[in-house]
Amino acid sequence: MEFKGDGKEKFFIVTRGKVRKGFSRGCIGRVEAVMHKGELMGLLYGGGSSGNPKSGDMVKREDTYPLTRHQAQLLLFVSPSSKRLELLCNPQLFSAICVLSHDDLVVVKHKKGHQPGLVRNLMLIGKKENQGDLLMLGFEVEFVQDSDKTVSPKKPAPLPLFSAADIVQVVPAYSVGIGPRWKDSYSEGLNRKAVPPINSMSNMGSRGRQVRDINHLDQNVTQTPTQSPSHHPFEVGSMVEVTSNTGITVYGVIRWMGVLSENKNDWAGIELDYEVNNCSDGTYGGQQYFTCKGGRALFVPLTKCSPDGRFLCPPSEKETLKATDIPPVIPLEETDENVPPIPESEALSLLVGKMKGIQGHYNSCYLDATLFSLFCSSMTLDSVCHKPDGTETSISRSLKKDIVNRLRRQGFVPAESVMNFRKQLGCDTFVTEEKDPEEFITILLQRVLCMKSLLKLRSNNDTSQDAYTFQIILDKEQVTQTPTVQQLLDISLLSCGLKFEEIPSCLMVHMPRFGKKYKMFPYIIPSTEFDITDLLYNSPRECFLCGRLAEYECPQCLQDRKLQPGRIKQYCTTCKTQVHIHPSRQSHCPKALAVPAEVPADAPVPRHKMQLFAVLCIHTSHYVSFVKYGPGPRSWLFFDSMADRCGDDQSGYNIPEIRACPEVGDFLSQSEEELARADPSQAGEPVRRLLSDSYMCLYQSASMALYR
């Protein structure tokens, strides 16, 4: 068997592929040979923490990610192996961990909480018995204590040892200058014999660092003198930092903004990066303003917030941040494989966090939110990517390999991949200008990919219409103040005299709002299931009253207050006669339905339902999306391709973010009666945003998607 090698040590981690004898996901290996077929012959360092190589085995190159020796040593100390992949999927954090130096400030997971500390040494772990052994690397971290505490003259206990996966935050060097600093005399007074760092740990000297005692944070905060909030307008989703009067600084994301009951000024509810004493779960004064984990919600006046200094370039820096400085992305090997949607069990570990999802760039939010909604966890439109050999176009190949496969395999699509895709849409305005999702969907499916229409509609005069999305059209007086999507669709189709000729595999429903400002309803409740049975042309339907086979439909009965207003009414012959004896209904004109001759009158009528899998929302010209990532009722994600930004408008880059939103599922899982009584204005921020800003609801039929 022929192979090629260059003699230089190369390491890798297995990122995908089926578990088999030898290599499995999360295993670390060393390349021994590269085969001509693109496979690697390597030595296995095991799924645990052993540094002794085992017998070699074969693994596909596309199932691996290359590592430096230093990276391999750091990951080898991480256990279990699944945590290695979680860390690797956060390239921003992992890159910072790989270059940690002496006295760098980090936040580590410790016992049941998080603790700030200073890196003191990088420790080699294990005993090198053979030439091929790979020693593991861990960090000795000295915890930061209160600055007013005296240092004990006793010999200190050994420093605790942490793996790379235990580090949840690395504080960058340019945050120095905000708050108190550690002084060299303090470190020298510890009476500790210094352990010389190994070669891979350069001793940078004691650089002044900001001390953050997260165990004693109080609600008394002070505005950082070097920051001016007037120059940094905030909104929900902004990444900020808050410094207390004692010099403690914490970081987080604004989840709520408004006026508290006892205050007149604007306040911000912030979800912190880690748990802090005296903080809540989004509750303040007995009222729930947003939802997060306990100990992470901090409420402060908006004037006390400053932009997150970790993502700002200091004015004294001479070098400007380049767009090419975007955190490294795991390279995706060329493959014709059709990557399936992300399983529910893996979605949170792969997707949740910053620099996750599709990275926005230059007015691309409409496209980012649409693509993420369609392909993250649904396969209803996978057929546009799966073209037979010889028929695949450049843009369908780009959509499949650079966006869909990368999103499903790595959880992150860089802006370059999206821009390359935008350039192939055949119109320059898609590269530079703001667009609407329905315009992008129609252009992509109809003109670019030449896909058959998703919807086939039949009007009262028996003419057929094709469409890719459906726009709800109705009078506001026809429905309640807070309607459901089911009600809006029923009334809109019946009022327009339209029926679906067949069950669509994907139904994208455009809410009754026009432009960026006008909304017909302040809130709309997305129905988690859409019953399409009574909206199908020439399909059996059951009588609204007795349940037997229906033969007539009455549009005038739709809004009858005595017959469940808003529900479509169809009747058998007997019930139709009895209902319309009433004086208020004698002027109605029921229409005969086309009843299939082979269906018995007393046969049960099956119900055809579609499931909600995503909601596109818009607020102040910016599109975001809520996506259901699994069958579980609480399996909801929130995605924003431009949640924050690093650098300025000319040379920076956007930071996409994905958050888990189980509270959305909790709200939508309520019964119809509970939803009818609910007050959306009192719901938490994610739920309120979903109901208020909904722009397009996406439904899928799992059974029909198999045949398209």
PDB file of N, CA and C in Angstrom, residues 49-52 77 123-129 133-137 161:
ATOM      1  N   SER A  49      -7.544   9.837  28.637  1.00  0.00           N
ATOM      2  CA  SER A  49      -6.474  10.808  28.826  1.00  0.00           C
ATOM      3  C   SER A  49      -5.099  10.157  28.751  1.00  0.00           C
ATOM      4  N   SER A  50      -5.015   9.013  28.129  1.00  0.00           N
ATOM      5  CA  SER A  50      -3.736   8.322  28.033  1.00  0.00           C
ATOM      6  C   SER A  50      -2.848   8.980  27.000  1.00  0.00           C
ATOM      7  N   GLY A  51      -1.574   9.166  27.347  1.00  0.00           N
ATOM      8  CA  GLY A  51      -0.627   9.753  26.419  1.00  0.00           C
ATOM      9  C   GLY A  51       0.215   8.726  25.701  1.00  0.00           C
ATOM     10  N   ASN A  52      -0.090   7.447  25.903  1.00  0.00           N
ATOM     11  CA  ASN A  52       0.650   6.390  25.235  1.00  0.00           C
ATOM     12  C   ASN A  52      -0.076   5.979  23.968  1.00  0.00           C
ATOM     13  N   PHE A  77      -5.796  16.329  27.613  1.00  0.00           N
ATOM     14  CA  PHE A  77      -6.081  16.396  29.044  1.00  0.00           C
ATOM     15  C   PHE A  77      -7.569  16.598  29.313  1.00  0.00           C
ATOM     16  N   MET A 123       1.387  22.988  33.032  1.00  0.00           N
ATOM     17  CA  MET A 123       2.007  21.787  33.564  1.00  0.00           C
ATOM     18  C   MET A 123       1.959  20.627  32.587  1.00  0.00           C
ATOM     19  N   LEU A 124       3.099  19.967  32.415  1.00  0.00           N
ATOM     20  CA  LEU A 124       3.150  18.711  31.676  1.00  0.00           C
ATOM     21  C   LEU A 124       2.668  17.598  32.594  1.00  0.00           C
ATOM     22  N   ILE A 125       1.760  16.789  32.093  1.00  0.00           N
ATOM     23  CA  ILE A 125       1.137  15.752  32.910  1.00  0.00           C
ATOM     24  C   ILE A 125       1.436  14.388  32.303  1.00  0.00           C
ATOM     25  N   GLY A 126       1.892  13.482  33.119  1.00  0.00           N
ATOM     26  CA  GLY A 126       2.215  12.148  32.653  1.00  0.00           C
ATOM     27  C   GLY A 126       3.715  11.912  32.654  1.00  0.00           C
ATOM     28  N   LYS A 127       4.074  10.710  32.304  1.00  0.00           N
ATOM     29  CA  LYS A 127       5.478  10.320  32.267  1.00  0.00           C
ATOM     30  C   LYS A 127       5.813   9.799  30.877  1.00  0.00           C
ATOM     31  N   LYS A 128       6.815  10.395  30.283  1.00  0.00           N
ATOM     32  CA  LYS A 128       7.200  10.009  28.932  1.00  0.00           C
ATOM     33  C   LYS A 128       8.119   8.801  29.004  1.00  0.00           C
ATOM     34  N   GLU A 129       7.556   7.649  28.629  1.00  0.00           N
ATOM     35  CA  GLU A 129       8.323   6.411  28.690  1.00  0.00           C
ATOM     36  C   GLU A 129       8.897   6.034  27.332  1.00  0.00           C
ATOM     37  N   ASP A 133       5.338   8.969  22.987  1.00  0.00           N
ATOM     38  CA  ASP A 133       4.355   9.406  23.986  1.00  0.00           C
ATOM     39  C   ASP A 133       4.076  10.906  23.861  1.00  0.00           C
ATOM     40  N   LEU A 134       2.839  11.272  24.103  1.00  0.00           N
ATOM     41  CA  LEU A 134       2.419  12.678  24.048  1.00  0.00           C
ATOM     42  C   LEU A 134       1.914  13.066  25.428  1.00  0.00           C
ATOM     43  N   LEU A 135       2.687  13.908  26.115  1.00  0.00           N
ATOM     44  CA  LEU A 135       2.297  14.340  27.450  1.00  0.00           C
ATOM     45  C   LEU A 135       1.162  15.360  27.379  1.00  0.00           C
ATOM     46  N   MET A 136       0.269  15.297  28.337  1.00  0.00           N
ATOM     47  CA  MET A 136      -0.870  16.206  28.389  1.00  0.00           C
ATOM     48  C   MET A 136      -0.453  17.542  29.015  1.00  0.00           C
ATOM     49  N   LEU A 137      -1.260  18.567  28.756  1.00  0.00           N
ATOM     50  CA  LEU A 137      -0.994  19.897  29.295  1.00  0.00           C
ATOM     51  C   LEU A 137      -2.204  20.392  30.085  1.00  0.00           C
ATOM     52  N   LEU A 161      -5.298  22.279  39.462  1.00  0.00           N
ATOM     53  CA  LEU A 161      -4.951  22.055  38.062  1.00  0.00           C
ATOM     54  C   LEU A 161      -6.235  21.971  37.239  1.00  0.00           C
TER      55      LEU A 161
END
